[in-house]
Amino acid sequence: MDTVGTGRSLPDTRPRRRTRTRHGTDAGNDPWWRTRQTLMDATTLQLIILPAGLIAVLFALYLARDVLARDTGTPEMQAVAGTIFEGAVAFIKRQYTTIFILAIVGAIGVFGLISAFETKEVAETDIFGPALGFRTAIAFFVGALCSMASGIIGMYISVKANVRTASAARRSLVEAVQVAMRGGAVSGFLVVALSLLGVYGIFAAFGGLNPETVKDAPFLIVGFGFGASFVALFAQLGGGIYTKAADVGSDLVGKVEKGIPEDDPRNAGVIADLVGDNVGDCAGRGADLFESTAAENIGAMILGVAAYTIALNAGWPDPEAWIFFPLVIRAFGLLATIVAIFFVRGSETEDPMNMLNRGYWVTTLLSVVGLGFATYVMLQTNGGTGTTGLPTWVYFFGAGIVGLATSIAFVYITQFYTAGSYRPVREIAESSKTGPATNIISGTAVGFETTLVTAITISIALFASFWLGEQANLIGENGRNVGGIFGTAVATMGMLMTTAYILAMDTFGPITDNAGGIAEFSRAEAGAREITDRLDAVGNTTKALTKGYAIASASLAAFLLFSAYIDKVNLIQARRIAADIPGAKLLESVNLANVNVFIAALIAAMLVFFFSSLAIRAVGKTAQAIIVEVRRQFREMPGIMDYTQRPDYARVVDITTKAALREMVAPGLVAVATPVIVGVLLGAEAVAGMLMVGTITGVMLATVLNNSGGAWDNAKKYIEAGNLKDENGNVLGKGSDAHAAAVVGDTVGDPFKDTAGPSLHVLVKLLATITLVMAPLFIR
Amino acid sequence: MDTVGTGRSLPDTRPRRRTRTRHGTDAGNDPWWRTRQTLMDATTLQLIILPAGLIAVLFALYLARDVLARDTGTPEMQAVAGTIFEGAVAFIKRQYTTIFILAIVGAIGVFGLISAFETKEVAETDIFGPALGFRTAIAFFVGALCSMASGIIGMYISVKANVRTASAARRSLVEAVQVAMRGGAVSGFLVVALSLLGVYGIFAAFGGLNPETVKDAPFLIVGFGFGASFVALFAQLGGGIYTKAADVGSDLVGKVEKGIPEDDPRNAGVIADLVGDNVGDCAGRGADLFESTAAENIGAMILGVAAYTIALNAGWPDPEAWIFFPLVIRAFGLLATIVAIFFVRGSETEDPMNMLNRGYWVTTLLSVVGLGFATYVMLQTNGGTGTTGLPTWVYFFGAGIVGLATSIAFVYITQFYTAGSYRPVREIAESSKTGPATNIISGTAVGFETTLVTAITISIALFASFWLGEQANLIGENGRNVGGIFGTAVATMGMLMTTAYILAMDTFGPITDNAGGIAEFSRAEAGAREITDRLDAVGNTTKALTKGYAIASASLAAFLLFSAYIDKVNLIQARRIAADIPGAKLLESVNLANVNVFIAALIAAMLVFFFSSLAIRAVGKTAQAIIVEVRRQFREMPGIMDYTQRPDYARVVDITTKAALREMVAPGLVAVATPVIVGVLLGAEAVAGMLMVGTITGVMLATVLNNSGGAWDNAKKYIEAGNLKDENGNVLGKGSDAHAAAVVGDTVGDPFKDTAGPSLHVLVKLLATITLVMAPLFIR
């Protein structure tokens, strides 16, 4: 099952002129599913990409209009929503200004490094030096801008949807669900569509539509993925630090010290907390999934080049379809999601989670149809069959199904580990009876335990999609079977088909969380608060699901991006060998028995922990600043407690903003610098080891942090719901010692699940995109 | 820097008759350090192994006599010491009965599997099938027995030394230090000497002293290492679960709920807690380091075979010296430690840590001398020189120094991260002011952070020792430089020279901890308690140091054991190739780009977390049982609080024993079964990936768990010592909210640092020994 060197082993610098054989000649007596259809071929199907992306953008605008047109509730609601809006805009403005500057510095750095190091000898295509540096920097910058745009717009709608959800909750559960879900869908569609259009646009701009250069273009656009990861890293770190520092800081003073409820207007930190939901959960996760889809799409296209070469040499119809395939798949995913949004409906008495699930299943089923159609039309081999006699496309269809199934599996695994009704959360709640220490111990045990199913599910998915791909008999010139790795790429693409819907569900979380906060803050009627509470609980689940989904896609993609990196290194080496450069040799394997690879792997595992340490500590430091300020206001403004004095919310927002932006820089720089330094010191093979072991450790630690955090959160909610009883059957609810212990666990889990864990997703993918871009620096 | 295939690439089944050239012919005009000495040669030096081992055993007996002859204090002291002794013996008896049965099952399993699978086709020597199965099972069982013996005897002396230390503390600090240190040294010497004698004995029994079979013997004795790891795993797990469950359980009821001091006789769990110090910290760590020294010694001897072959072919004097070298080095280490014990002295006003450090430095300096002498005498190459012109042995001497320096580095790194006067502990103490949640968050951040220096130090040590070894120009038949990997083996052996002393310092910890408990329990005079408190604080530091040392040795050894595994696989494959078995090919690299290797690596990382989860949960479950029982006694025996009723200590000891033994089985089986299952399903190359990534993740997670636990512990002590002040300068000491928060952290850290962390050390090495033994099962 060796996959190294699936790329071309020799630099065939010009594609041979191919003979188009649109209709397979040997298909006459085959059953229908073997014959080549005539109504639609791959070239036609590729035309779907641009319209699908644009339709998704238009649909997002329609949804935004729909949401914005709804009523904005009572004057009290409008007042608090306005304050949240101000705080969020102030933060986003400053954060994205900082990120914009960092992106410019990053683009200049990319330009300089590529221009200086990617000389003719180490270039993977005929473009090198400053010409390549300029293109890569442009791709980087466009990726960064698209990511920033999708984050900003999505968050804008989210801070507008919150108050409308709160207001709708005064009338109807279904309406509230729809407002929140549509608000979330704006973010979901924009993120995925901008990523699709961005990749397609830059691919087209760099020669992807020209048959002469189509196979070079995927390598030229890796900068786009790096730009997206770069922005995502800082967006997720800054937002994650902000949201959890505000949450931890204001809860510790308000709930714990003063004994007032969460989101009580007397707490000076409450607005910062509500702002945080938007800038962290919403903008952060959007940036995360933007770069996931972009980076994995580009990686899959790079792997498609190997299949393209085979198709070209074998005279199959539409060889470039193997490169365009990931884009088409995502277009189908977007269209499926648009239909699914209309299925988010139900009755007033229905569990809101059911309504959201209905849409998810519609997305998944339509995705299966789209996947089948796209593989059938695009992955044609002139009647070629796999080892079990089925046509080639069937195996890849199977691999795509594996990807979709993996995403469903993760949705249920996450529910089991973090939802209140199952063993793990009950176990944590029970252990809260003996105090905070046992609560933390058992939450840690649960978090560590979740790696088991995560790793086994990923292993099965990888093994199955690789095996299916291998059976497709995609044999390259050098006798290597490139189908296996393409199978994992198709699985990843299959999984990503539902991204827009998943992201809509995720953004549903902060919108309903905010709606609840606004209802509480504006002392809305009990009925409205009851509805927002129910939605908030559902939102917690969907937020957790998205993290599981992001982890699963990161792990599936790891193998894909790793292989893309090796393809790129070997492309460079093949050109160097052809140019008789001494010492040039193909990267045949990434050998852990090589001491440099081992050291790089060790440093990668360390990086994952060290980066998390910086992220967690950043939350702690920022929270301390908030605690000091909120305490000061309670002390110096005695009228706050009896509502005669208004706390200075803006000051807390301002302190949080400054501290979060300051604290996001160190972990960000560590993440960007480490792979470059290791690569320069220890070489290209060592970097491959770093990438792989960093991904494995990162995925495992992110699983631990996300799930322990989620479980602690829900253990607290489980107790608050009155489900915990002592030996005599008395309920141990709010105000009990067990509840106090559970609040400690919840607080500990906050930076785990909303800062460090999600930032690790980004780190893992950043490792992949940065090494793809910087590969020439590591070759000696 | 490729190291794969450093073993012989073809099965030269019989060593050529060699011409002994005792005196290098071309050494006439060389300076003294190039000429071959005449008074001592390698064959003579090898004679030191047996006497050194026996002398160490005799010295241990002398120390034991010395300790046992000392006075046993007041009748109250004797009474409580007697109860501890009874509890400890009861637990050890039951635990080792269980382990003994498991070891018999294990030996039968090893016999069956090796007999069935290690047929002529996949045997690495001329011995195969049942003949090999029998030998491996015997080696396994002897390893298991030696490990059990050293654990039991060491613990026996430790439970006798505690009361004598407490009694000595009534008279003199120096005397108390000496009693505790000598008691600890009994354990230290027995563990290291039994491991040395065991390896040497089984090596001799399996043909190691016969020039015809010396190069096969190292491969035949791998069972010894597996047996040692097997016992260590269960000893560490069972002891670790016992000690921390007792500690957590009795503290939560006594200190937290009832507000009585630690080790107060009214707490029914206090005896179990004191017993736990011995069975966990003492017996557990002893078993851990027993298998470290044994496994790493055997691994180094396997790597020595490659050098032996070179030496034989080149006609160097005493080729087998390259195989015996690790044994001789350890003999010197033992002798150095014997001398050093006499340097543990000082004045009554001196910091006890200084006295212990004095001995450590003496051990280290004498080890340098021994290392230089042994490399000079044994690693002779007939005037061969390395790349920089120095004789071969000088490079390996340098590599050994790197090992010793690494151990010193870890001693100081651990101190920085876990001792009270430095930034990390102060940071945790400060964050306790805002409650338990921020205490946990900042302790986690510190724990994660400690991976940074750990990984960098290990990387430097590996790189430096590998580089030095490469410079020695040890070029094998196939042109491979085998010096690099031998350099890392010498570094590991250098590091292990001080094991006996380190282990003595470690056992000093539980002895003084117990002495303090006995003094408190028997309400001894304040002077004695003050001295035992000081010793206890020092003991905490030495316990932490030992864990750092164990981790460093595990990481250095990882690369060595990994290479030994690859050597063994290739030895088998070379024989299969020679026998024209289809599909046989050398394991040239462990390729992370192979999907099976990636999956195995992912599962390895998961195993580390999942195993820790089981260990941590086991503590939680066992502690719950203790809490329920101690609470029951307080409730049903109201006379306990005013000393009119004696708590039923024995019942708590009994409950803890049963629960700990029950809970140790699941994690133990998971650890043993996973590598075997993965190997059978995914093959030999995948197992290599599992071994490597499991080691890397295991070392990182153990670092996190050990150091966060140590830092939490010392943050609590820092507050208790009155070092924390509020903004007005008032001391926040015992009884403050900050102290309560710090107690939570301390309790959380207990199972981290004393159960899961140390068990991970064993897991990492078990992965290596089990795969070494089971390698033939994984070859297809």
Short mmCIF file of N, CA and C in Angstrom, two decimals, chain B residues 356-445:
data_model
loop_
_atom_site.label_atom_id
_atom_site.label_comp_id
_atom_site.label_asym_id
_atom_site.label_seq_id
_atom_site.Cartn_x
_atom_site.Cartn_y
_atom_site.Cartn_z
N LEU B 356 22.05 14.88 49.49
CA LEU B 356 21.72 13.92 48.43
C LEU B 356 22.39 14.31 47.12
N ASN B 357 22.40 15.62 46.82
CA ASN B 357 23.04 16.09 45.59
C ASN B 357 24.52 15.74 45.58
N ARG B 358 25.17 15.85 46.77
CA ARG B 358 26.59 15.54 46.85
C ARG B 358 26.82 14.11 46.34
N GLY B 359 26.02 13.20 46.84
CA GLY B 359 26.16 11.81 46.40
C GLY B 359 25.90 11.65 44.91
N TYR B 360 24.90 12.40 44.42
CA TYR B 360 24.58 12.29 42.99
C TYR B 360 25.75 12.74 42.13
N TRP B 361 26.37 13.85 42.54
CA TRP B 361 27.49 14.35 41.74
C TRP B 361 28.68 13.40 41.81
N VAL B 362 28.90 12.80 42.98
CA VAL B 362 29.98 11.81 43.08
C VAL B 362 29.70 10.64 42.13
N THR B 363 28.45 10.16 42.13
CA THR B 363 28.09 9.08 41.21
C THR B 363 28.38 9.48 39.77
N THR B 364 27.96 10.69 39.42
CA THR B 364 28.12 11.14 38.04
C THR B 364 29.59 11.23 37.66
N LEU B 365 30.40 11.84 38.54
CA LEU B 365 31.82 12.02 38.20
C LEU B 365 32.52 10.67 38.09
N LEU B 366 32.25 9.78 39.04
CA LEU B 366 32.87 8.46 38.96
C LEU B 366 32.39 7.71 37.72
N SER B 367 31.15 7.96 37.33
CA SER B 367 30.62 7.31 36.13
C SER B 367 31.37 7.79 34.90
N VAL B 368 31.69 9.07 34.87
CA VAL B 368 32.46 9.59 33.73
C VAL B 368 33.79 8.85 33.63
N VAL B 369 34.44 8.68 34.78
CA VAL B 369 35.73 7.97 34.80
C VAL B 369 35.53 6.53 34.29
N GLY B 370 34.53 5.87 34.84
CA GLY B 370 34.28 4.48 34.44
C GLY B 370 33.95 4.38 32.96
N LEU B 371 33.17 5.36 32.49
CA LEU B 371 32.78 5.38 31.08
C LEU B 371 34.01 5.53 30.19
N GLY B 372 34.88 6.46 30.57
CA GLY B 372 36.09 6.67 29.78
C GLY B 372 36.94 5.42 29.75
N PHE B 373 37.11 4.81 30.90
CA PHE B 373 37.94 3.61 30.98
C PHE B 373 37.33 2.49 30.13
N ALA B 374 36.05 2.28 30.28
CA ALA B 374 35.41 1.17 29.56
C ALA B 374 35.42 1.40 28.05
N THR B 375 35.12 2.62 27.60
CA THR B 375 35.15 2.86 26.16
C THR B 375 36.59 2.68 25.64
N TYR B 376 37.55 3.17 26.40
CA TYR B 376 38.94 3.08 25.96
C TYR B 376 39.38 1.63 25.83
N VAL B 377 39.05 0.83 26.81
CA VAL B 377 39.51 -0.56 26.80
C VAL B 377 38.70 -1.42 25.83
N MET B 378 37.40 -1.20 25.77
CA MET B 378 36.55 -2.15 25.05
C MET B 378 36.31 -1.81 23.59
N LEU B 379 36.25 -0.52 23.26
CA LEU B 379 35.87 -0.18 21.90
C LEU B 379 37.12 0.09 21.05
N GLN B 380 37.99 -0.92 21.01
CA GLN B 380 39.26 -0.78 20.28
C GLN B 380 39.11 -1.19 18.83
N THR B 381 39.82 -0.48 17.96
CA THR B 381 39.66 -0.71 16.51
C THR B 381 41.01 -0.85 15.81
N ASN B 382 42.02 -1.30 16.52
CA ASN B 382 43.34 -1.42 15.88
C ASN B 382 43.80 -0.09 15.29
N GLY B 383 43.64 0.95 16.06
CA GLY B 383 44.11 2.25 15.59
C GLY B 383 43.16 2.96 14.64
N GLY B 384 41.97 2.43 14.47
CA GLY B 384 41.00 3.09 13.60
C GLY B 384 40.62 4.45 14.17
N THR B 385 40.37 5.41 13.28
CA THR B 385 40.01 6.73 13.76
C THR B 385 38.71 7.19 13.12
N GLY B 386 38.14 8.18 13.73
CA GLY B 386 36.90 8.75 13.20
C GLY B 386 37.18 9.88 12.22
N THR B 387 36.16 10.57 11.80
CA THR B 387 36.31 11.59 10.77
C THR B 387 37.19 12.75 11.21
N THR B 388 37.25 13.03 12.50
CA THR B 388 38.07 14.15 12.93
C THR B 388 39.43 13.66 13.43
N GLY B 389 39.77 12.42 13.17
CA GLY B 389 41.12 11.93 13.44
C GLY B 389 41.33 11.36 14.83
N LEU B 390 40.34 11.47 15.68
CA LEU B 390 40.49 10.89 17.02
C LEU B 390 40.18 9.39 16.96
N PRO B 391 40.68 8.62 17.93
CA PRO B 391 40.38 7.19 17.92
C PRO B 391 38.87 6.96 18.11
N THR B 392 38.42 5.83 17.60
CA THR B 392 36.99 5.51 17.61
C THR B 392 36.35 5.66 18.99
N TRP B 393 37.04 5.12 20.01
CA TRP B 393 36.41 5.09 21.34
C TRP B 393 36.10 6.48 21.86
N VAL B 394 36.86 7.47 21.45
CA VAL B 394 36.65 8.83 21.97
C VAL B 394 35.24 9.33 21.61
N TYR B 395 34.80 9.00 20.40
CA TYR B 395 33.47 9.46 19.98
C TYR B 395 32.38 8.84 20.84
N PHE B 396 32.58 7.55 21.15
CA PHE B 396 31.56 6.89 21.97
C PHE B 396 31.63 7.36 23.42
N PHE B 397 32.84 7.66 23.87
CA PHE B 397 32.97 8.27 25.20
C PHE B 397 32.14 9.56 25.22
N GLY B 398 32.30 10.34 24.15
CA GLY B 398 31.52 11.58 24.04
C GLY B 398 30.02 11.32 24.08
N ALA B 399 29.60 10.27 23.37
CA ALA B 399 28.17 9.95 23.35
C ALA B 399 27.68 9.58 24.75
N GLY B 400 28.52 8.83 25.49
CA GLY B 400 28.16 8.48 26.86
C GLY B 400 28.02 9.71 27.74
N ILE B 401 28.94 10.66 27.54
CA ILE B 401 28.87 11.91 28.30
C ILE B 401 27.55 12.64 27.98
N VAL B 402 27.16 12.61 26.72
CA VAL B 402 25.88 13.22 26.35
C VAL B 402 24.75 12.60 27.18
N GLY B 403 24.79 11.28 27.34
CA GLY B 403 23.77 10.61 28.14
C GLY B 403 23.77 11.09 29.58
N LEU B 404 24.96 11.15 30.19
CA LEU B 404 25.05 11.62 31.57
C LEU B 404 24.58 13.07 31.69
N ALA B 405 24.97 13.88 30.70
CA ALA B 405 24.57 15.29 30.73
C ALA B 405 23.05 15.41 30.60
N THR B 406 22.45 14.55 29.79
CA THR B 406 21.00 14.59 29.64
C THR B 406 20.32 14.33 30.97
N SER B 407 20.87 13.37 31.71
CA SER B 407 20.24 13.07 32.99
C SER B 407 20.36 14.27 33.94
N ILE B 408 21.49 14.95 33.90
CA ILE B 408 21.63 16.15 34.74
C ILE B 408 20.65 17.23 34.29
N ALA B 409 20.55 17.40 32.97
CA ALA B 409 19.62 18.41 32.44
C ALA B 409 18.20 18.15 32.93
N PHE B 410 17.80 16.89 32.91
CA PHE B 410 16.43 16.60 33.32
C PHE B 410 16.22 16.85 34.80
N VAL B 411 17.25 16.60 35.60
CA VAL B 411 17.14 16.89 37.03
C VAL B 411 16.83 18.37 37.24
N TYR B 412 17.50 19.23 36.47
CA TYR B 412 17.27 20.66 36.67
C TYR B 412 15.98 21.15 36.03
N ILE B 413 15.65 20.58 34.87
CA ILE B 413 14.39 20.96 34.22
C ILE B 413 13.22 20.63 35.14
N THR B 414 13.24 19.41 35.69
CA THR B 414 12.14 19.01 36.57
C THR B 414 12.06 19.95 37.76
N GLN B 415 13.21 20.31 38.32
CA GLN B 415 13.19 21.23 39.46
C GLN B 415 12.55 22.54 39.08
N PHE B 416 12.93 23.07 37.90
CA PHE B 416 12.38 24.37 37.50
C PHE B 416 10.86 24.30 37.42
N TYR B 417 10.37 23.22 36.84
CA TYR B 417 8.92 23.18 36.62
C TYR B 417 8.12 22.77 37.84
N THR B 418 8.74 22.09 38.78
CA THR B 418 7.92 21.61 39.89
C THR B 418 8.33 22.16 41.25
N ALA B 419 9.44 22.87 41.33
CA ALA B 419 9.84 23.38 42.64
C ALA B 419 9.24 24.75 42.89
N GLY B 420 9.03 25.05 44.17
CA GLY B 420 8.21 26.19 44.56
C GLY B 420 8.75 27.56 44.22
N SER B 421 10.07 27.67 44.07
CA SER B 421 10.62 29.00 43.98
C SER B 421 10.62 29.56 42.55
N TYR B 422 10.24 28.77 41.57
CA TYR B 422 10.33 29.25 40.19
C TYR B 422 8.98 29.69 39.65
N ARG B 423 9.00 30.28 38.45
CA ARG B 423 7.82 30.87 37.85
C ARG B 423 6.61 29.93 37.73
N PRO B 424 6.77 28.69 37.21
CA PRO B 424 5.57 27.88 36.96
C PRO B 424 4.72 27.65 38.22
N VAL B 425 5.36 27.26 39.32
CA VAL B 425 4.60 26.99 40.53
C VAL B 425 4.00 28.28 41.09
N ARG B 426 4.76 29.36 41.01
CA ARG B 426 4.23 30.64 41.50
C ARG B 426 2.99 31.05 40.70
N GLU B 427 3.07 30.81 39.39
CA GLU B 427 1.94 31.15 38.51
C GLU B 427 0.68 30.38 38.93
N ILE B 428 0.85 29.09 39.23
CA ILE B 428 -0.31 28.30 39.64
C ILE B 428 -0.84 28.79 40.98
N ALA B 429 0.08 29.07 41.89
CA ALA B 429 -0.34 29.56 43.20
C ALA B 429 -1.11 30.88 43.06
N GLU B 430 -0.60 31.78 42.24
CA GLU B 430 -1.28 33.06 42.03
C GLU B 430 -2.69 32.83 41.47
N SER B 431 -2.81 31.91 40.53
CA SER B 431 -4.12 31.72 39.90
C SER B 431 -5.09 31.02 40.85
N SER B 432 -4.60 30.48 41.96
CA SER B 432 -5.50 29.88 42.93
C SER B 432 -6.34 30.94 43.63
N LYS B 433 -5.89 32.19 43.57
CA LYS B 433 -6.65 33.26 44.21
C LYS B 433 -8.05 33.37 43.62
N THR B 434 -8.19 33.06 42.33
CA THR B 434 -9.51 33.15 41.70
C THR B 434 -10.22 31.81 41.67
N GLY B 435 -9.79 30.88 42.49
CA GLY B 435 -10.56 29.65 42.65
C GLY B 435 -9.97 28.43 41.97
N PRO B 436 -10.63 27.29 42.19
CA PRO B 436 -10.09 26.03 41.68
C PRO B 436 -10.03 25.98 40.15
N ALA B 437 -11.00 26.62 39.46
CA ALA B 437 -11.02 26.52 38.00
C ALA B 437 -9.76 27.12 37.40
N THR B 438 -9.40 28.33 37.85
CA THR B 438 -8.22 28.96 37.28
C THR B 438 -6.95 28.23 37.72
N ASN B 439 -6.99 27.64 38.91
CA ASN B 439 -5.85 26.82 39.34
C ASN B 439 -5.65 25.65 38.36
N ILE B 440 -6.73 24.98 38.00
CA ILE B 440 -6.62 23.84 37.08
C ILE B 440 -6.18 24.30 35.70
N ILE B 441 -6.77 25.41 35.25
CA ILE B 441 -6.41 25.91 33.92
C ILE B 441 -4.92 26.24 33.86
N SER B 442 -4.42 26.91 34.89
CA SER B 442 -3.03 27.32 34.78
C SER B 442 -2.10 26.13 35.00
N GLY B 443 -2.49 25.16 35.82
CA GLY B 443 -1.69 23.95 35.95
C GLY B 443 -1.62 23.16 34.66
N THR B 444 -2.75 23.11 33.95
CA THR B 444 -2.74 22.43 32.65
C THR B 444 -1.81 23.13 31.68
N ALA B 445 -1.88 24.47 31.68
CA ALA B 445 -1.00 25.22 30.79
C ALA B 445 0.46 24.95 31.11
#
